[in-house]
mmCIF file of C-alpha atoms and ligand atoms in Angstrom:
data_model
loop_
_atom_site.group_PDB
_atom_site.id
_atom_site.type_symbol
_atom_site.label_atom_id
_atom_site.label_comp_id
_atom_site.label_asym_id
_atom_site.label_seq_id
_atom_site.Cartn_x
_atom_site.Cartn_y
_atom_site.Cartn_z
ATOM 1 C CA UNK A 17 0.000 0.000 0.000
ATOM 2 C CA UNK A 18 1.197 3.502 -0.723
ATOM 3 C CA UNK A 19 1.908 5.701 2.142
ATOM 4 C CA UNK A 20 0.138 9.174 1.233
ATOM 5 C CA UNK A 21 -2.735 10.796 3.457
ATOM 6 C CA UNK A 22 -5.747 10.924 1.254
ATOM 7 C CA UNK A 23 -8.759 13.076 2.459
ATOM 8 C CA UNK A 24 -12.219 12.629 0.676
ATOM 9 C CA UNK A 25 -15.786 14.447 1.612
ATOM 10 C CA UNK A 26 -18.043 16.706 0.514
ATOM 11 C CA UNK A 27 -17.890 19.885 -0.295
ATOM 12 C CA UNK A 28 -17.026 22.012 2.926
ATOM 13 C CA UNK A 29 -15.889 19.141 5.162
ATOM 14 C CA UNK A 30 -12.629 21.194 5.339
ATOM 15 C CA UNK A 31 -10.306 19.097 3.107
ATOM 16 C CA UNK A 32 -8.335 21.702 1.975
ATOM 17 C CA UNK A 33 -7.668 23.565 5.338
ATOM 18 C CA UNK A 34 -7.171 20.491 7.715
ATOM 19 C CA UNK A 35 -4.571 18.960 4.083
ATOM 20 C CA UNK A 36 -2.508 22.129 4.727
ATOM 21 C CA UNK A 37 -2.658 21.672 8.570
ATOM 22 C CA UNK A 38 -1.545 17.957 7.965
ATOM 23 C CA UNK A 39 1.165 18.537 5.759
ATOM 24 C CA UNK A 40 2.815 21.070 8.005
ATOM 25 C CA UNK A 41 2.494 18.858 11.122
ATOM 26 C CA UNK A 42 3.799 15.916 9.407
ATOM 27 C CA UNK A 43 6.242 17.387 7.491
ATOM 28 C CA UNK A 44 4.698 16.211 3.833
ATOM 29 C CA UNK A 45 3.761 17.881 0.772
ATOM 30 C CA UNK A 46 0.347 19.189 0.572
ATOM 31 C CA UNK A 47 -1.493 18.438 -2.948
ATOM 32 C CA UNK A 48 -4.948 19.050 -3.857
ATOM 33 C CA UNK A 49 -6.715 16.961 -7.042
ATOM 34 C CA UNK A 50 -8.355 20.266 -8.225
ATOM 35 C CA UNK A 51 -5.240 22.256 -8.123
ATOM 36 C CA UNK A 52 -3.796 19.114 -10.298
ATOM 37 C CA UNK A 53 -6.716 19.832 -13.108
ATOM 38 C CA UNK A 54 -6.379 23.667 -12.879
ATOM 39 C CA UNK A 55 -2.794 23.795 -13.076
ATOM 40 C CA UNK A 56 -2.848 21.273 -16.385
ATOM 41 C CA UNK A 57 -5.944 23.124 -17.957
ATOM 42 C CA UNK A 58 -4.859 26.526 -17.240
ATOM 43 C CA UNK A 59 -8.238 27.630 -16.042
ATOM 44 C CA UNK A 60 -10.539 27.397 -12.728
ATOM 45 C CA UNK A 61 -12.875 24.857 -11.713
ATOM 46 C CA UNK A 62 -15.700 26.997 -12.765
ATOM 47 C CA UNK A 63 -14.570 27.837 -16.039
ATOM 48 C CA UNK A 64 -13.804 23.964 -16.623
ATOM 49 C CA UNK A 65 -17.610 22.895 -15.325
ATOM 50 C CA UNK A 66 -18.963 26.669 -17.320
ATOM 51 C CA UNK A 67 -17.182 26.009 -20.725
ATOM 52 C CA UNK A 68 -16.955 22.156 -21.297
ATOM 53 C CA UNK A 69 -19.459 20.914 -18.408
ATOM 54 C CA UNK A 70 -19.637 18.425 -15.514
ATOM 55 C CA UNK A 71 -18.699 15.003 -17.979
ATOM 56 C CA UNK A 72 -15.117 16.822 -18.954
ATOM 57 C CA UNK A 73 -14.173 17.865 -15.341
ATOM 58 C CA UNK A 74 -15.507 14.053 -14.295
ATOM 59 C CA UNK A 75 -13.327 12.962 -17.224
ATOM 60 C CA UNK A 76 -10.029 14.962 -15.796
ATOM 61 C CA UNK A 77 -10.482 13.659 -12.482
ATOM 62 C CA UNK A 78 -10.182 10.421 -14.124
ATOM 63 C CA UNK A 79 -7.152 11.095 -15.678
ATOM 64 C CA UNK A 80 -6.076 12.680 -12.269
ATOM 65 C CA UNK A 81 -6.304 9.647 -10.332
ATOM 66 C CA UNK A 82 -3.911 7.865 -12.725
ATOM 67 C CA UNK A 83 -1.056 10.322 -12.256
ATOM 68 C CA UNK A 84 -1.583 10.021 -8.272
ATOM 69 C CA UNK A 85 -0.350 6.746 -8.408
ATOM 70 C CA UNK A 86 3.124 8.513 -9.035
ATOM 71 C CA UNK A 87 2.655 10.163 -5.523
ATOM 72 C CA UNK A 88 4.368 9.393 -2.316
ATOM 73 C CA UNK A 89 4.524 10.505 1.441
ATOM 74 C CA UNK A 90 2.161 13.411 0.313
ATOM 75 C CA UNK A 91 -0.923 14.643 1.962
ATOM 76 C CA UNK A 92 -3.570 14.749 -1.044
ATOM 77 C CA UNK A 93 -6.602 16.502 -0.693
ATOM 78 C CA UNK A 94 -9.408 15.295 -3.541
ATOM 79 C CA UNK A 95 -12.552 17.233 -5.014
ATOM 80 C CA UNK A 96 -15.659 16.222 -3.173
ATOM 81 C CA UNK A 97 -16.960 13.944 -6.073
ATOM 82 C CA UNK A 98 -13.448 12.280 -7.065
ATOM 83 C CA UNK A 99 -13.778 9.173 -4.547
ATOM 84 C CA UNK A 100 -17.546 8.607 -5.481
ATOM 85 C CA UNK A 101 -17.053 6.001 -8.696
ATOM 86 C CA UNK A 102 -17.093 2.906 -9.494
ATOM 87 C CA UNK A 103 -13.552 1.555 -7.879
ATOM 88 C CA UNK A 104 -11.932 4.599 -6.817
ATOM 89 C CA UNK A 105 -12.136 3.844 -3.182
ATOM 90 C CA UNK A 106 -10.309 0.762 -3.866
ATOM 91 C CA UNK A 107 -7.696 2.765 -6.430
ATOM 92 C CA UNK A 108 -7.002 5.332 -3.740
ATOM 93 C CA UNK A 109 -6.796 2.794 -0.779
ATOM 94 C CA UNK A 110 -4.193 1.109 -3.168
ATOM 95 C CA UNK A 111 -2.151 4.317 -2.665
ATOM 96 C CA UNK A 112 -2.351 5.287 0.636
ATOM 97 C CA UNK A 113 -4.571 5.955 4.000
ATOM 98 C CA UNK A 114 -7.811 7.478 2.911
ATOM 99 C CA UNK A 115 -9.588 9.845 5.510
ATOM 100 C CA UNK A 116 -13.013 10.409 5.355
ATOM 101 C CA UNK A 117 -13.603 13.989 6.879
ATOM 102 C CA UNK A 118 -17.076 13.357 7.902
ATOM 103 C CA UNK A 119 -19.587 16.137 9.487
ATOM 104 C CA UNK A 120 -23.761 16.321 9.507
ATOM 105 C CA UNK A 121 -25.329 17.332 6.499
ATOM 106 C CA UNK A 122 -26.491 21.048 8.073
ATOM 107 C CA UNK A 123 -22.902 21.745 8.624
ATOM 108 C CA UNK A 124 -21.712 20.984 5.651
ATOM 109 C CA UNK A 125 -24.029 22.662 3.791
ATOM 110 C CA UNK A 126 -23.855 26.113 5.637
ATOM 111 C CA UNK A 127 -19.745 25.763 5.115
ATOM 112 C CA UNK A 128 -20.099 24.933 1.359
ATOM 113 C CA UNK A 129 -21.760 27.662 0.597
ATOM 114 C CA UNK A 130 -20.234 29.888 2.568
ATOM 115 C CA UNK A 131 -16.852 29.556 0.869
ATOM 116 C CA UNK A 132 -15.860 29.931 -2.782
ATOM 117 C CA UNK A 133 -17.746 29.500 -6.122
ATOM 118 C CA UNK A 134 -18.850 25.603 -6.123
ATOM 119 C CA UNK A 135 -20.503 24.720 -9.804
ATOM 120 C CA UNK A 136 -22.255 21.637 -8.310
ATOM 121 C CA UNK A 137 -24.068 23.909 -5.939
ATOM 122 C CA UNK A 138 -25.381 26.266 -8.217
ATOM 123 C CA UNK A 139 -28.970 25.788 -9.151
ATOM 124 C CA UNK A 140 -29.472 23.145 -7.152
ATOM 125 C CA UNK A 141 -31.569 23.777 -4.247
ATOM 126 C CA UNK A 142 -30.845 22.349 -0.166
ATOM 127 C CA UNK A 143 -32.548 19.075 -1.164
ATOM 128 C CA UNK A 144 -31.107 18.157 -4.208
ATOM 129 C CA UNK A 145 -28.008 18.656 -2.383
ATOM 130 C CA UNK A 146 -28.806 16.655 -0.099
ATOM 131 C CA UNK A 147 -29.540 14.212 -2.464
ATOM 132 C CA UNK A 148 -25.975 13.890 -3.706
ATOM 133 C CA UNK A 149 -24.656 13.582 -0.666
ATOM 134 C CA UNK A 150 -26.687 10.940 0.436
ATOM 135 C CA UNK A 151 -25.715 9.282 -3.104
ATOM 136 C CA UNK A 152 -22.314 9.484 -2.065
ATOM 137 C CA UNK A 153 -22.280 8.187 1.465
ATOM 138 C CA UNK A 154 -21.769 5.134 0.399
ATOM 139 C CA UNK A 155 -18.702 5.760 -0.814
ATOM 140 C CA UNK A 156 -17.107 7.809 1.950
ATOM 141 C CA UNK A 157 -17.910 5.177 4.001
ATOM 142 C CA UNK A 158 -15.263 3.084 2.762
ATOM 143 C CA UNK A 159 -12.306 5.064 4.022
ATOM 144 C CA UNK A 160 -9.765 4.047 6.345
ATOM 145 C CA UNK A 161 -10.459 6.406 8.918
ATOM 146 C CA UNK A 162 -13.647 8.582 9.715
ATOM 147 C CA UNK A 163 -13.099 11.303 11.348
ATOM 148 C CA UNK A 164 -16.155 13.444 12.639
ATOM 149 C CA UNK A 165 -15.499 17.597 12.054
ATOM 150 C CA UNK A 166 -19.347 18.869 12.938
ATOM 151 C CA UNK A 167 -18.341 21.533 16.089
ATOM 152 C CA UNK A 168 -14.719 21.330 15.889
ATOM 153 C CA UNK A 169 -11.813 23.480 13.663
ATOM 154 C CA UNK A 170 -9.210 22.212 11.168
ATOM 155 C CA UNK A 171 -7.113 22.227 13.998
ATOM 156 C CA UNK A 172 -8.831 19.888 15.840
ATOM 157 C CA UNK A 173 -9.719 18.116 13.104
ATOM 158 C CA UNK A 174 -5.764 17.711 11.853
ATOM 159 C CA UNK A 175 -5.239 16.976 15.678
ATOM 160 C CA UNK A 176 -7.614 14.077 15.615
ATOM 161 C CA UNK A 177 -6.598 12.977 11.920
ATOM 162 C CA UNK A 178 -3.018 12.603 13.317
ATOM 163 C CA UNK A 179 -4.348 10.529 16.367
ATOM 164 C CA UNK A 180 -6.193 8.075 14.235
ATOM 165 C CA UNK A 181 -3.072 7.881 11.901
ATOM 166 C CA UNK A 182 -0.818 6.997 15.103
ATOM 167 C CA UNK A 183 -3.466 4.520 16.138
ATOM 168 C CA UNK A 184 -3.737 2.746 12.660
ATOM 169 C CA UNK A 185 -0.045 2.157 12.374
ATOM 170 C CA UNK A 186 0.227 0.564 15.889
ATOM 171 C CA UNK A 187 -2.076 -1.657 14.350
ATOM 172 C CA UNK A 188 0.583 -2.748 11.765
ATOM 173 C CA UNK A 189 1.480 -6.707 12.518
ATOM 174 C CA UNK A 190 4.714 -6.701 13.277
ATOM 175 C CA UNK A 191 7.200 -9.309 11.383
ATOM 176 C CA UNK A 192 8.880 -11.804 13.596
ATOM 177 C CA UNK A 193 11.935 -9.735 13.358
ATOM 178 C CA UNK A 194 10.110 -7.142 15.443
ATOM 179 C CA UNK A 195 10.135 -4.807 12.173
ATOM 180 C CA UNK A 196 7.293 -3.151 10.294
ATOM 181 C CA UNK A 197 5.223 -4.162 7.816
ATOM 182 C CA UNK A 198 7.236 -2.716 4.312
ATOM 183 C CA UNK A 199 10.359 -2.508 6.084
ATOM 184 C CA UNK A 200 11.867 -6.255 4.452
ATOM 185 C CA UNK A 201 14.703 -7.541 6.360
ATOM 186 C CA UNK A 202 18.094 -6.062 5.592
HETATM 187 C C1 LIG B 2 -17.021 18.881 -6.501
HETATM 188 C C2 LIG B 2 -16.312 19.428 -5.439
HETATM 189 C C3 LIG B 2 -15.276 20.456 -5.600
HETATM 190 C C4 LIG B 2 -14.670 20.380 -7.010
HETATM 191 C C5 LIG B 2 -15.738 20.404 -8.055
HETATM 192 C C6 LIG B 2 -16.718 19.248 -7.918
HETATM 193 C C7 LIG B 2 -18.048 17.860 -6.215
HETATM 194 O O1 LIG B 2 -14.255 20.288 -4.638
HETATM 195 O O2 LIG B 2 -13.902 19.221 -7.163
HETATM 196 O O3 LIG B 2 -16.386 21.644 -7.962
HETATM 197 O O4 LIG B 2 -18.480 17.185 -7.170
HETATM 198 O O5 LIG B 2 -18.438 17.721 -5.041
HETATM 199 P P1 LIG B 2 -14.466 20.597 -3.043
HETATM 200 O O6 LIG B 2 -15.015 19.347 -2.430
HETATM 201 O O7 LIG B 2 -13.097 20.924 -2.566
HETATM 202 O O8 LIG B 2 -15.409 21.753 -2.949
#
């Protein structure tokens, strides 16, 4: 298994904020999947979804994924839709720990569209909304780690991340020569 930090949720679960927090703490990179698609099409998120539509930014995310598998030791945050096809949770498990930054729906909602221009929010009212994230649940669900950010900051948030990091790699079976798993005998 890879060893990046991959955070997935919905739009406003903080990815971005508590990514940067995480990278500083643990000394990482920080890389975000929509920065990856901006940087290569030379234009924003909204422009992409305005002037080609939802099926062309889907199909860059795609292509997105692949070239994360050249990643390591970075903290990755992902677009709020990337994790939620077919056999990506299994793709990005393949490269690292994948944290689910989790919160209730209200909350989310009242962050998303608080901050920044988000193209999947616009015309679509609270329920619809709702809708896709219930759609997508699913999906979250199969991270590593869940990690719930409802009443707490990105600070917390990275604080707690980092706990149930620690915790997961105590977990690690150790080999009978008292060494980590990925660590082969030398
Ligand atoms: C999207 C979320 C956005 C961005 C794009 C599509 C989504 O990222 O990738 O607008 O489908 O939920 P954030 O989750 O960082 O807002």
């Amino acid at each position: 298994m890879g060893d990046n930090v991959i955070l997935v949720g919905f739009m406003g679960a903080g990815k971005s904020s508590v990514g940067q927090l995480l990278a500083r703490h643990l000394g990482r990179c920080f890389v975000e999947t929509d920065d990856m698609i901006t940087a290569r099409e030379g234009r924003s998120i909204p422009e992409i979804f305005a002037e080609r539509g939802e099926a062309h930014f889907r199909a860059l995310e795609e292509e997105t994924v692949r070239l994360l598998a050249l990643k390591s030791g970075d903290v990755i945050a992902t677009g709020g839709g990337l994790f939620c096809r077919e056999g990506r949770p299994a793709a990005l498990r393949a490269l690292g720990t994948v944290v689910w930054l989790h919160a209730d729906f209200d909350a989310l909602y009242e962050r998303a569209r608080r901050a920044g221009e988000r193209p999947m929010l616009a015309g679509r009212g609270r329920a619809e909304v709702e809708a896709l994230y219930r759609a997508r649940e699913p999906y979250y669900r199969q991270a590593d780690l869940t990690v719930d950010t409802t009443s707490i900051n990105p600070d917390q948030v990275a604080t707690r991340v980092l706990l149930g990091l620690r915790e997961k790699l105590s977990r690690v079976p150790l080999s009978p020569l008292g060494r980590g798993e990925g660590e082969g005998a030398r």
